[in-house]
Coordinates of C-alpha atoms in Angstrom, one line a residue:
Chain H
X1 CA 102.9 99.3 57.1
X2 CA 102.7 96.6 54.4
X3 CA 102.1 93.2 55.8
X4 CA 103.1 90.1 53.8
X5 CA 100.1 88.0 52.8
X6 CA 101.0 84.4 53.0
X7 CA 99.2 81.4 51.9
X8 CA 99.1 78.4 54.2
X9 CA 98.0 74.9 54.7
X10 CA 97.5 73.1 57.9
X11 CA 98.4 69.4 58.1
X12 CA 97.5 66.8 60.7
X13 CA 94.7 66.5 63.2
X14 CA 96.0 66.1 66.7
X15 CA 99.6 67.0 66.2
X16 CA 99.6 69.7 63.6
X17 CA 102.0 71.7 61.6
X18 CA 101.4 74.6 59.2
X19 CA 103.0 74.9 55.8
X20 CA 103.2 78.5 54.6
X21 CA 104.0 79.6 51.1
X22 CA 106.1 82.7 50.6
X23 CA 106.2 84.8 47.4
X24 CA 109.6 86.2 46.5
X25 CA 110.6 88.8 49.0
X26 CA 108.0 87.8 51.5
X27 CA 108.9 86.9 55.1
X28 CA 107.5 85.1 58.1
X29 CA 108.5 85.2 61.7
X30 CA 108.5 82.0 63.8
X31 CA 109.0 81.2 67.4
X32 CA 112.5 79.9 68.0
X33 CA 112.6 76.2 67.4
X34 CA 109.2 75.9 65.7
X35 CA 110.6 75.6 62.2
X36 CA 110.1 72.1 60.7
X37 CA 111.4 72.4 57.2
X38 CA 112.0 75.0 54.6
X39 CA 112.7 74.9 50.9
X40 CA 115.8 76.0 49.1
X41 CA 115.7 79.7 48.6
X42 CA 114.4 80.6 52.0
X43 CA 117.0 82.4 54.2
X44 CA 116.8 82.3 57.9
X45 CA 117.9 85.3 59.9
X46 CA 117.8 85.6 63.7
X47 CA 117.0 89.0 64.9
X48 CA 117.0 90.5 68.3
X49 CA 113.6 91.5 69.5
X50 CA 110.4 90.7 67.6
X51 CA 111.4 91.4 64.1
X52 CA 108.5 93.8 63.4
X53 CA 109.3 96.8 61.3
X54 CA 108.5 99.6 63.8
X55 CA 111.5 98.9 66.0
X56 CA 114.4 100.4 64.2
X57 CA 116.6 101.7 67.0
X58 CA 118.6 99.7 69.5
X59 CA 116.5 100.6 72.6
X60 CA 113.3 99.7 70.9
X61 CA 114.8 96.3 70.1
X62 CA 116.0 95.9 73.6
X63 CA 112.6 96.7 75.0
X64 CA 111.0 94.3 72.5
X65 CA 113.4 91.6 73.5
X66 CA 112.8 92.2 77.2
X67 CA 109.1 91.9 76.6
X68 CA 109.6 88.6 74.8
X69 CA 111.6 87.4 77.8
X70 CA 108.8 88.3 80.2
X71 CA 106.3 86.2 78.2
X72 CA 108.7 83.3 78.4
X73 CA 109.7 83.4 74.7
X74 CA 113.3 83.5 73.5
X75 CA 115.1 86.8 73.2
X76 CA 115.5 86.3 69.5
X77 CA 113.0 85.8 66.8
X78 CA 113.8 84.0 63.6
X79 CA 112.8 85.6 60.4
X80 CA 112.4 83.5 57.3
X81 CA 112.7 85.4 54.0
X82 CA 112.1 84.0 50.5
X83 CA 115.2 85.2 48.6
X84 CA 114.4 82.9 45.7
X85 CA 112.7 83.7 42.5
X86 CA 109.6 81.6 42.8
X87 CA 107.2 80.6 45.5
X88 CA 108.8 78.8 48.4
X89 CA 107.4 76.8 51.3
X90 CA 108.3 76.3 54.9
X91 CA 106.6 74.8 57.8
X92 CA 106.3 75.4 61.5
X93 CA 105.2 72.6 63.8
X94 CA 103.3 72.8 67.1
X95 CA 105.4 71.7 70.1
X96 CA 102.8 69.4 71.7
X97 CA 99.5 67.8 70.7
X98 CA 96.8 70.3 70.2
X99 CA 95.3 72.5 67.6
X100 CA 96.8 75.2 65.4
X101 CA 94.6 78.1 64.3
X102 CA 95.2 80.9 61.9
X103 CA 94.0 84.3 62.9
X104 CA 93.8 87.1 60.5
X105 CA 94.4 90.0 62.8
X106 CA 92.2 92.6 61.0
X107 CA 89.3 90.2 61.6
X108 CA 89.8 90.5 65.3
X109 CA 90.2 94.3 65.4
X110 CA 94.0 94.3 64.8
X111 CA 94.9 93.1 68.2
X112 CA 94.8 89.7 69.8
X113 CA 95.6 88.9 73.4
X114 CA 96.8 85.4 73.9
X115 CA 98.3 83.0 76.3
X116 CA 102.0 83.0 76.9
X117 CA 103.8 80.6 74.6
X118 CA 100.8 80.2 72.3
X119 CA 102.4 82.1 69.5
X120 CA 103.8 79.9 66.7
X121 CA 104.5 82.0 63.7
X122 CA 103.1 85.1 61.8
X123 CA 103.6 87.1 58.7
X124 CA 106.5 89.5 59.0
X125 CA 105.2 92.8 60.4
X126 CA 103.1 91.4 63.2
X127 CA 104.3 92.9 66.4
X128 CA 104.7 90.6 69.4
X129 CA 104.2 92.4 72.7
X130 CA 102.9 91.9 76.1
X131 CA 99.7 92.8 77.8
X132 CA 99.9 93.1 81.6
X133 CA 97.0 92.0 83.6
X134 CA 96.0 95.0 85.7
X135 CA 93.5 93.1 87.9
X136 CA 95.5 91.6 90.7
X137 CA 92.9 88.9 91.4
X138 CA 92.8 87.9 87.8
X139 CA 96.6 87.8 87.6
X140 CA 96.8 85.6 90.7
X141 CA 93.9 83.3 90.2
X142 CA 92.8 83.7 86.5
X143 CA 95.0 80.9 85.3
X144 CA 96.9 83.0 82.8
X145 CA 99.3 84.9 85.2
X146 CA 100.0 88.6 85.0
X147 CA 101.5 88.6 81.6
X148 CA 99.9 87.7 78.4
X149 CA 101.1 88.0 74.8
X150 CA 99.8 90.6 72.5
X151 CA 99.8 90.4 68.7
X152 CA 99.4 93.6 66.8
X153 CA 99.2 94.1 63.1
X154 CA 97.1 93.4 60.1
X155 CA 98.6 90.1 59.0
X156 CA 98.1 86.5 59.6
X157 CA 99.2 84.9 62.8
X158 CA 99.2 81.3 64.0
X159 CA 98.6 80.3 67.5
X160 CA 98.6 76.9 69.1
X161 CA 97.1 75.4 72.2
X162 CA 96.4 72.0 73.7
X163 CA 93.6 69.7 72.9
X164 CA 90.8 71.1 70.7
X165 CA 90.4 74.8 70.2
X166 CA 87.0 76.3 70.4
X167 CA 86.1 79.7 69.1
X168 CA 83.2 81.5 70.7
X169 CA 81.6 84.7 69.7
X170 CA 80.3 86.5 72.6
X171 CA 77.4 88.9 72.1
X172 CA 77.3 92.2 74.0
X173 CA 76.7 91.4 77.7
X174 CA 77.0 87.6 77.2
X175 CA 78.9 85.9 80.0
X176 CA 80.9 82.7 79.8
X177 CA 82.4 81.1 82.8
X178 CA 85.6 79.2 81.9
X179 CA 87.9 76.9 83.9
X180 CA 91.0 78.8 84.7
X181 CA 93.8 77.8 82.3
X182 CA 91.6 77.1 79.3
X183 CA 91.7 80.6 77.9
X184 CA 93.9 80.7 74.8
X185 CA 93.1 84.0 73.3
X186 CA 90.6 86.9 73.4
X187 CA 90.0 90.2 71.6
X188 CA 90.5 93.4 73.5
X189 CA 86.8 94.0 73.9
X190 CA 86.2 91.0 76.1
X191 CA 86.2 91.6 79.9
X192 CA 88.2 89.1 81.7
X193 CA 87.6 88.7 85.5
X194 CA 87.4 85.9 88.1
X195 CA 84.6 84.7 90.1
X196 CA 84.7 82.6 93.3
X197 CA 83.1 79.2 92.6
X198 CA 80.8 79.8 95.6
X199 CA 80.2 77.6 98.6
X200 CA 82.9 75.8 100.6
X201 CA 81.8 72.4 99.4
X202 CA 82.2 73.4 95.8
X203 CA 85.5 75.1 96.4
X204 CA 86.9 72.0 98.1
X205 CA 85.3 69.1 96.3
X206 CA 84.1 70.2 92.9
X207 CA 87.6 69.8 91.5
X208 CA 87.2 73.1 89.6
X209 CA 89.5 75.1 91.9
X210 CA 88.5 78.1 93.8
X211 CA 87.8 80.4 90.9
X212 CA 86.3 80.6 87.5
X213 CA 87.5 82.9 84.8
X214 CA 84.6 85.0 83.7
X215 CA 84.5 86.3 80.2
X216 CA 82.0 88.9 79.2
X217 CA 81.2 89.9 75.6
X218 CA 81.2 91.6 73.2
X219 CA 84.1 89.9 71.4
X220 CA 85.7 86.6 70.4
X221 CA 87.3 84.1 72.6
X222 CA 89.4 81.0 71.9
X223 CA 89.4 78.2 74.5
X224 CA 91.5 75.1 74.7
X225 CA 90.0 71.8 75.8
X226 CA 93.2 70.5 77.3
X227 CA 95.8 72.8 78.8
X228 CA 99.3 71.4 78.5
X229 CA 99.8 71.5 82.3
X230 CA 96.8 69.3 82.8
X231 CA 98.0 66.7 80.3
X232 CA 101.6 66.9 81.8
X233 CA 100.0 66.3 85.2
X234 CA 98.2 63.3 84.0
X235 CA 101.3 61.9 82.4
X236 CA 103.2 62.4 85.6
X237 CA 100.5 60.8 87.6
X238 CA 100.5 57.8 85.3
X239 CA 104.3 57.4 85.5
X240 CA 105.2 55.3 88.5
X241 CA 108.9 55.7 87.6
X242 CA 109.0 59.3 88.5
X243 CA 107.0 59.1 91.6
X244 CA 103.6 59.3 92.8
X245 CA 100.3 60.7 92.2
X246 CA 99.9 64.4 92.1
X247 CA 96.9 66.5 91.3
X248 CA 96.1 69.6 89.4
X249 CA 97.0 72.8 91.2
X250 CA 94.2 75.2 92.0
X251 CA 92.0 72.7 93.9
X252 CA 92.8 73.2 97.5
X253 CA 92.2 69.7 98.8
X254 CA 93.0 67.9 95.5
X255 CA 96.5 69.2 95.7
X256 CA 97.0 68.2 99.3
X257 CA 95.5 65.6 101.4
X258 CA 92.9 64.2 99.0
X259 CA 95.5 63.7 96.3
X260 CA 97.5 61.5 98.6
X261 CA 95.1 59.9 100.8
X262 CA 91.6 59.8 99.3
X263 CA 92.7 60.3 95.7
X264 CA 94.2 56.8 95.5
X265 CA 91.0 55.2 97.0
X266 CA 88.3 57.2 95.2
X267 CA 90.2 57.9 92.0
X268 CA 90.2 61.3 90.5
X269 CA 87.8 62.0 87.7
X270 CA 89.6 64.9 86.2
Chain Q
X1 CA 74.4 122.8 81.2
X2 CA 74.5 122.8 77.5
X3 CA 75.8 119.6 76.0
X4 CA 77.1 119.8 72.6
X5 CA 77.2 116.9 70.1
X6 CA 80.2 114.8 71.0
X7 CA 82.0 112.4 68.6
X8 CA 82.4 108.9 69.9
X9 CA 84.6 106.9 67.6
X10 CA 84.5 103.2 68.7
X11 CA 83.6 99.7 67.7
X12 CA 80.0 98.5 67.4
X13 CA 79.0 95.0 68.4
X14 CA 75.7 93.4 67.8
X15 CA 73.8 90.8 65.9
X16 CA 74.8 90.4 62.3
X17 CA 77.9 92.5 62.8
X18 CA 81.4 91.2 62.8
X19 CA 82.2 89.3 66.1
X20 CA 85.3 91.4 66.6
X21 CA 83.2 94.6 66.1
X22 CA 82.8 97.2 63.4
X23 CA 84.6 100.5 63.4
X24 CA 82.1 103.3 63.6
X25 CA 82.1 107.0 64.4
X26 CA 79.1 107.5 66.6
X27 CA 77.9 110.8 68.1
X28 CA 76.1 111.6 71.3
X29 CA 74.1 114.7 72.1
X30 CA 71.6 115.7 74.8
X31 CA 69.0 113.3 73.6
X32 CA 70.4 110.3 71.9
X33 CA 73.3 108.2 70.7
X34 CA 73.5 107.9 67.0
X35 CA 75.6 105.2 65.3
X36 CA 75.9 105.3 61.5
X37 CA 76.5 101.8 60.0
X38 CA 79.0 101.1 57.2
X39 CA 76.1 100.0 55.0
X40 CA 74.5 103.4 55.1
X41 CA 71.9 102.6 57.8
X42 CA 72.0 104.0 61.2
X43 CA 71.2 102.9 64.8
X44 CA 70.1 105.2 67.6
X45 CA 69.1 104.9 71.2
X46 CA 67.7 107.5 73.6
X47 CA 70.1 108.2 76.4
X48 CA 67.6 106.8 79.0
X49 CA 68.0 103.3 77.6
X50 CA 71.8 103.3 77.5
X51 CA 73.6 101.1 80.0
X52 CA 77.2 102.1 80.8
X53 CA 80.1 100.0 82.1
X54 CA 83.8 99.6 82.0
X55 CA 84.7 96.9 79.6
X56 CA 87.5 95.3 77.8
X57 CA 90.5 93.2 78.8
X58 CA 91.9 96.0 81.0
X59 CA 88.7 97.6 81.9
X60 CA 89.8 100.8 80.3
X61 CA 87.2 100.9 77.5
X62 CA 83.8 102.4 78.0
X63 CA 80.8 100.3 76.8
X64 CA 77.4 101.8 76.1
X65 CA 74.9 99.1 75.4
X66 CA 71.2 99.3 74.5
X67 CA 68.5 96.9 73.4
X68 CA 67.2 97.1 69.9
X69 CA 65.0 94.7 67.9
X70 CA 65.0 92.1 70.6
X71 CA 68.9 92.1 70.6
X72 CA 71.5 94.0 72.3
X73 CA 74.0 96.4 70.7
X74 CA 77.1 97.7 72.3
X75 CA 79.4 100.5 71.4
X76 CA 82.9 100.2 72.9
X77 CA 85.0 103.4 73.1
X78 CA 88.7 102.8 73.4
X79 CA 90.1 106.4 73.1
X80 CA 91.0 107.7 76.5
X81 CA 90.8 111.3 75.3
X82 CA 87.2 110.7 74.1
X83 CA 86.3 109.1 77.4
X84 CA 87.8 112.0 79.3
X85 CA 85.9 114.5 77.2
X86 CA 82.7 112.6 78.0
X87 CA 83.4 112.8 81.7
X88 CA 84.0 116.5 81.5
X89 CA 80.9 117.4 79.5
X90 CA 78.4 114.6 80.0
X91 CA 74.9 114.9 78.5
X92 CA 72.7 115.7 81.5
X93 CA 70.7 112.5 81.2
X94 CA 73.9 110.4 81.3
X95 CA 75.6 112.2 84.1
X96 CA 74.6 109.7 86.9
X97 CA 75.7 106.8 84.9
X98 CA 79.0 108.3 83.9
X99 CA 79.7 109.3 87.5
X100 CA 79.0 105.8 88.6
X101 CA 81.4 104.4 86.0
X102 CA 84.2 106.7 87.0
X103 CA 83.6 106.0 90.7
X104 CA 84.0 102.3 89.8
X105 CA 87.3 103.0 88.1
X106 CA 88.5 105.0 91.1
X107 CA 87.5 102.1 93.3
X108 CA 89.4 99.6 91.1
X109 CA 92.4 101.8 91.2
X110 CA 92.3 102.1 95.0
X111 CA 91.8 98.3 95.3
X112 CA 94.7 97.8 93.0
X113 CA 96.9 100.1 95.0
X114 CA 95.9 98.3 98.2
X115 CA 96.6 94.9 96.7
X116 CA 100.0 96.0 95.4
X117 CA 100.9 97.5 98.7
X118 CA 99.9 94.3 100.4
X119 CA 102.1 92.3 98.1
X120 CA 104.9 94.7 98.6
X121 CA 104.6 94.4 102.3
X122 CA 104.4 90.6 102.0
X123 CA 107.7 90.6 100.2
X124 CA 109.2 93.6 101.9
X125 CA 108.6 92.6 105.5
X126 CA 110.7 89.5 105.7
X127 CA 113.5 91.4 103.8
X128 CA 113.2 94.2 106.2
X129 CA 113.3 91.8 109.2
X130 CA 116.4 90.2 107.6
X131 CA 118.1 93.6 107.3
X132 CA 117.3 94.4 110.9
X133 CA 118.6 91.1 111.9
X134 CA 121.9 91.8 110.1
X135 CA 122.3 95.1 111.8
X136 CA 121.5 93.8 115.3
X137 CA 123.1 90.3 114.8
X138 CA 126.2 91.2 116.8
X139 CA 124.7 92.5 119.9
X140 CA 121.9 90.0 119.7
X141 CA 124.3 87.0 119.5
X142 CA 126.3 88.5 122.3
X143 CA 123.3 88.9 124.5
X144 CA 122.1 85.4 123.7
X145 CA 125.6 83.8 124.2
X146 CA 125.3 84.9 127.8
X147 CA 122.6 82.4 128.4
X148 CA 124.6 79.5 127.0
X149 CA 125.9 77.4 130.0
X150 CA 129.5 76.4 129.9
X151 CA 128.9 72.7 129.6
X152 CA 126.7 73.3 126.6
X153 CA 129.4 75.5 125.0
X154 CA 132.0 72.8 125.6
X155 CA 129.8 70.2 124.1
X156 CA 129.2 72.4 121.1
X157 CA 132.9 72.9 120.7
X158 CA 133.6 69.3 121.0
X159 CA 131.1 68.6 118.3
X160 CA 132.4 71.3 116.0
X161 CA 136.0 70.2 116.5
X162 CA 135.2 66.6 115.7
X163 CA 133.4 67.6 112.5
X164 CA 136.3 69.8 111.5
X165 CA 139.1 67.4 112.5
X166 CA 138.6 65.3 109.4
X167 CA 139.5 68.3 107.2
X168 CA 142.6 69.2 109.3
X169 CA 145.9 67.5 108.8
X170 CA 146.5 67.2 112.6
X171 CA 150.1 66.8 113.9
X172 CA 150.3 64.9 117.2
X173 CA 153.1 64.0 119.8
X174 CA 155.7 66.3 118.5
X175 CA 157.8 68.9 120.4
X176 CA 155.5 71.5 118.9
X177 CA 152.5 70.0 120.6
X178 CA 154.3 69.9 123.9
X179 CA 155.5 73.5 123.5
X180 CA 152.1 75.0 122.8
X181 CA 150.7 72.9 125.6
X182 CA 153.2 74.3 127.9
X183 CA 152.7 77.9 126.8
X184 CA 149.0 77.4 127.0
X185 CA 149.2 76.2 130.6
X186 CA 151.3 79.2 131.5
X187 CA 148.8 81.5 129.9
X188 CA 145.5 80.1 131.2
X189 CA 146.0 79.0 134.8
X190 CA 142.8 78.3 136.6
X191 CA 140.6 79.0 133.7
X192 CA 137.0 77.8 133.7
X193 CA 137.8 76.3 130.3
X194 CA 139.8 73.2 129.7
X195 CA 142.0 74.0 126.7
X196 CA 142.8 71.5 124.0
X197 CA 145.7 72.5 121.8
X198 CA 146.1 71.2 118.3
X199 CA 148.6 71.7 115.6
X200 CA 147.6 71.3 112.0
X201 CA 149.9 71.0 109.0
X202 CA 149.0 74.1 107.0
X203 CA 151.4 76.6 105.5
X204 CA 149.1 79.6 106.3
X205 CA 149.9 81.9 109.1
X206 CA 146.7 81.2 111.0
X207 CA 145.2 80.0 114.3
X208 CA 141.7 79.7 115.3
X209 CA 139.6 79.2 118.4
X210 CA 136.6 76.9 118.7
X211 CA 134.1 77.6 121.4
X212 CA 134.7 75.7 124.6
X213 CA 138.5 75.7 124.4
X214 CA 139.8 73.9 121.3
X215 CA 142.5 76.0 119.7
X216 CA 144.0 75.0 116.4
X217 CA 147.4 76.5 115.5
X218 CA 148.7 76.1 111.9
X219 CA 152.2 74.9 111.4
X220 CA 153.0 77.9 109.2
X221 CA 152.5 80.2 112.2
X222 CA 154.9 78.1 114.4
X223 CA 157.5 78.3 111.6
X224 CA 157.0 82.0 111.3
X225 CA 157.5 82.7 115.0
X226 CA 161.1 83.4 116.0
X227 CA 160.8 82.2 119.5
X228 CA 158.2 80.9 122.1
X229 CA 157.4 84.5 123.2
X230 CA 156.1 85.4 119.7
X231 CA 153.9 82.4 119.5
X232 CA 152.7 83.0 123.0
X233 CA 151.4 86.4 121.9
X234 CA 149.1 84.8 119.3
X235 CA 148.1 82.1 121.8
X236 CA 147.1 84.7 124.4
X237 CA 145.0 86.4 121.7
X238 CA 143.3 83.1 120.8
X239 CA 142.7 82.3 124.4
X240 CA 140.9 85.6 124.9
X241 CA 138.6 84.7 121.9
X242 CA 137.5 81.7 123.9
X243 CA 137.4 83.4 127.3
X244 CA 135.5 86.3 126.0
X245 CA 133.2 83.9 124.0
X246 CA 133.9 85.6 120.7
X247 CA 133.9 82.3 118.9
X248 CA 130.6 81.3 120.4
X249 CA 129.1 84.6 119.6
X250 CA 130.4 84.6 116.0
X251 CA 129.1 81.1 115.5
X252 CA 125.7 81.9 116.9
X253 CA 125.5 85.0 114.7
X254 CA 126.4 83.1 111.7
X255 CA 124.1 80.2 112.3
X256 CA 121.3 82.6 113.1
X257 CA 121.8 84.6 109.9
X258 CA 122.1 81.4 107.8
X259 CA 118.8 80.2 109.3
X260 CA 117.1 83.6 108.7
X261 CA 118.3 83.9 105.1
X262 CA 117.3 80.3 104.6
X263 CA 113.8 81.1 105.8
X264 CA 113.4 84.2 103.7
X265 CA 115.3 83.4 100.6
X266 CA 115.5 79.7 100.6
X267 CA 118.3 77.2 100.6
X268 CA 121.6 78.6 99.2
X269 CA 123.6 75.5 99.3
X270 CA 127.2 75.8 98.6
X271 CA 127.5 79.4 99.6
X272 CA 125.9 78.6 103.0
X273 CA 128.4 75.7 103.5
X274 CA 131.3 78.0 102.8
X275 CA 130.0 80.6 105.2
X276 CA 129.7 78.1 107.9
X277 CA 133.3 77.0 107.8
X278 CA 135.1 77.7 111.0
X279 CA 138.3 79.2 109.9
X280 CA 136.1 81.8 108.1
X281 CA 134.5 82.9 111.3
X282 CA 134.4 86.6 111.3
X283 CA 135.1 88.5 114.4
X284 CA 134.4 92.2 114.6
X285 CA 137.1 94.7 114.9
X286 CA 136.0 95.4 118.4
X287 CA 136.4 91.7 119.3
X288 CA 139.8 91.7 117.9
X289 CA 140.9 94.8 119.8
X290 CA 139.4 93.4 123.0
X291 CA 141.3 90.1 122.5
X292 CA 144.5 92.1 121.8
X293 CA 144.2 94.2 125.0
X294 CA 143.1 91.3 127.2
X295 CA 145.7 89.1 125.6
X296 CA 148.4 91.6 126.5
X297 CA 147.2 91.6 130.1
X298 CA 147.2 87.9 130.1
X299 CA 150.8 87.8 128.9
X300 CA 151.8 90.2 131.6
X301 CA 150.2 88.0 134.3
X302 CA 152.0 85.0 132.9
X303 CA 155.2 86.9 133.0
X304 CA 155.8 86.5 129.2
X305 CA 157.4 89.3 127.2
X306 CA 154.5 91.0 125.4
X307 CA 156.9 92.4 122.9
X308 CA 156.9 88.9 121.3
X309 CA 153.3 89.6 120.3
X310 CA 154.4 92.9 118.8
X311 CA 157.3 91.5 116.8
X312 CA 155.2 88.7 115.3
X313 CA 152.6 91.3 114.2
X314 CA 155.4 93.4 112.8
X315 CA 156.7 90.3 111.0
X316 CA 153.4 89.7 109.4
X317 CA 153.1 93.3 108.4
X318 CA 156.6 93.2 106.9
X319 CA 155.9 90.0 105.1
X320 CA 152.9 91.4 103.2
X321 CA 153.2 95.2 103.3
X322 CA 150.2 96.9 101.7
X323 CA 149.1 93.6 100.1
X324 CA 146.3 91.4 101.5
X325 CA 147.0 90.5 105.1
X326 CA 147.5 86.9 106.0
X327 CA 144.4 84.8 106.5
X328 CA 144.2 85.0 110.2
X329 CA 144.4 88.8 110.1
X330 CA 142.0 89.3 107.1
X331 CA 139.0 90.3 109.2
X332 CA 141.1 92.0 111.8
X333 CA 141.9 95.7 112.0
X334 CA 144.9 96.6 109.9
X335 CA 148.1 95.3 111.4
X336 CA 150.0 98.6 111.6
X337 CA 147.0 100.1 113.5
X338 CA 147.0 97.2 116.0
X339 CA 150.8 97.3 116.4
X340 CA 150.6 101.1 117.2
X341 CA 147.9 100.4 119.7
X342 CA 149.7 97.6 121.3
X343 CA 153.0 99.6 121.5
X344 CA 151.2 102.3 123.3
X345 CA 149.8 99.8 125.8
X346 CA 153.1 98.1 126.3
X347 CA 154.9 101.4 126.9
X348 CA 152.3 102.4 129.4
X349 CA 152.2 99.3 131.5
X350 CA 154.2 99.0 134.7
X351 CA 157.2 96.7 134.6
X352 CA 156.5 93.2 135.5
X353 CA 158.6 90.3 136.4
X354 CA 159.5 88.4 133.2
X355 CA 160.0 84.7 133.3
X356 CA 161.3 83.4 130.1
X357 CA 159.7 80.3 128.6
X358 CA 161.9 77.3 128.8
X359 CA 161.5 76.0 125.3
X360 CA 164.0 74.9 122.7
X361 CA 162.4 76.8 119.8
X362 CA 164.7 75.3 117.3
X363 CA 163.7 71.8 118.2
X364 CA 160.1 72.8 118.1
X365 CA 160.3 74.1 114.5
X366 CA 162.3 71.2 113.5
X367 CA 159.8 68.7 114.9
X368 CA 157.1 69.8 112.5
X369 CA 159.4 69.9 109.5
X370 CA 159.6 72.6 107.0

């Protein structure tokens, strides 16, 4: 399958958008609502399903759309095609402060597993699917839920996550313990598991929650420094108008008694 | 066992290789693993130095890693067919490691199955309990109602009536009030309940009984009745609902179910409110039949012509033949069926002394207007 090769430029530092340049006849798919601007000559078309070329029949499209629904995306994908005669530009903007990274799928083995909602846009031909978490413990406590998004293909895809994104290459056998919720994407070769933080004291008072996510190489992982939920939580906590202090979920005491009673006195350091 | 050379297509990871792995086609034989590199070189490891584990996001890949030049290399095999072949014809030196890896897979599967079952039970048990409660709600409520003291029932009825009264357009101090009071007194002499009769302005043909003795009759029903005997039939029926504690049982059943659903499913707001409305109280067919039969006996004892009950039923049936029955009959057994049953009973009963009700029915109907 021929992928469209697109040129791009990322603007901004903390709140970014990506401008992609389409040759005549080339197309890009974008997450619904992500488009920022497009030049004359680019035609927008909304398709049912994920707009990848493999799904020709109705059922394939329906299944694709259902999968998108499970990952929390819209049922429809928007395809932007350059019907003009010269190069045309369009831009996709990130929905909240964070970092936008281009990932050339062949560089990561053709498949990328990423956090729900992190997909922003891709060259047409990249298939958007879901990857079910088969380990119950990881699904429940791993911070990413039971469903992750899966990008397949040999084109360019852009994903977005909160704060600063950090890419880490894991050597065979190398283990990295990560705060749950900070994982943005990983290659299929990386093992993803959870580990109890150990010790009642740590579980209750370390503020790290009950579990770490454990990533074991070989492979590549992308981590975000500031999950949106954490920032949202901080904003809510700082907004007296919409009521009180709350705390990040995952920490047993932090969410309950300490958040209300002790939290106010001691101050959270999260 | 002879172990032929087996092809192991996979991805090679290691120092100075692409972080996402390099596609290689390795081979394994009885002695060693050989991995040809894209640049023409080749890596190899004796089987004794290989470490096997389940790897990858879903744990479905097989990783073989070995130390080489102070670093560690790993070959990840993704192809399920290849992994299966390796399981079936393992090189002798690798057999224990492969057995261990597959034992681990089996264990993970079992653990997953157990976990899923636990989740299914966690979700299914309350639903099952709810279903059980639905099925046993009637007998359960009936049994529990037996423990409610009369004073409590009357208190409850009082409270329910007060909360409903605001929504009812009650008519007071008319000839109709006096008439149903009079009929009621005839029908329920010496009852352990104190009856309170109410007339509400409402065109529907309906009447309902609240636990403890409040009975509300809609004006539409009075207008529809041709004479006092006909209305007496319905009143006797409603009195039986109170005497037999049908209203109390139905209310307890509904409240219990609402509570149970609320606990299992969560608050369901408007629907719950609607379900709790009194006029919507559902009696079972058995309750209705019981009230019919006992009501008939009650009419007999009071010396009121039970054919009035029959003719009002017939009127209702004639008014809406085949279509939806009037509201107060909606939950009841079909009217023709009940008429037939009542007729049988009336024909069978021994003749009793009839004592006509001394009520000017025309004045009663006129008093509540059209």
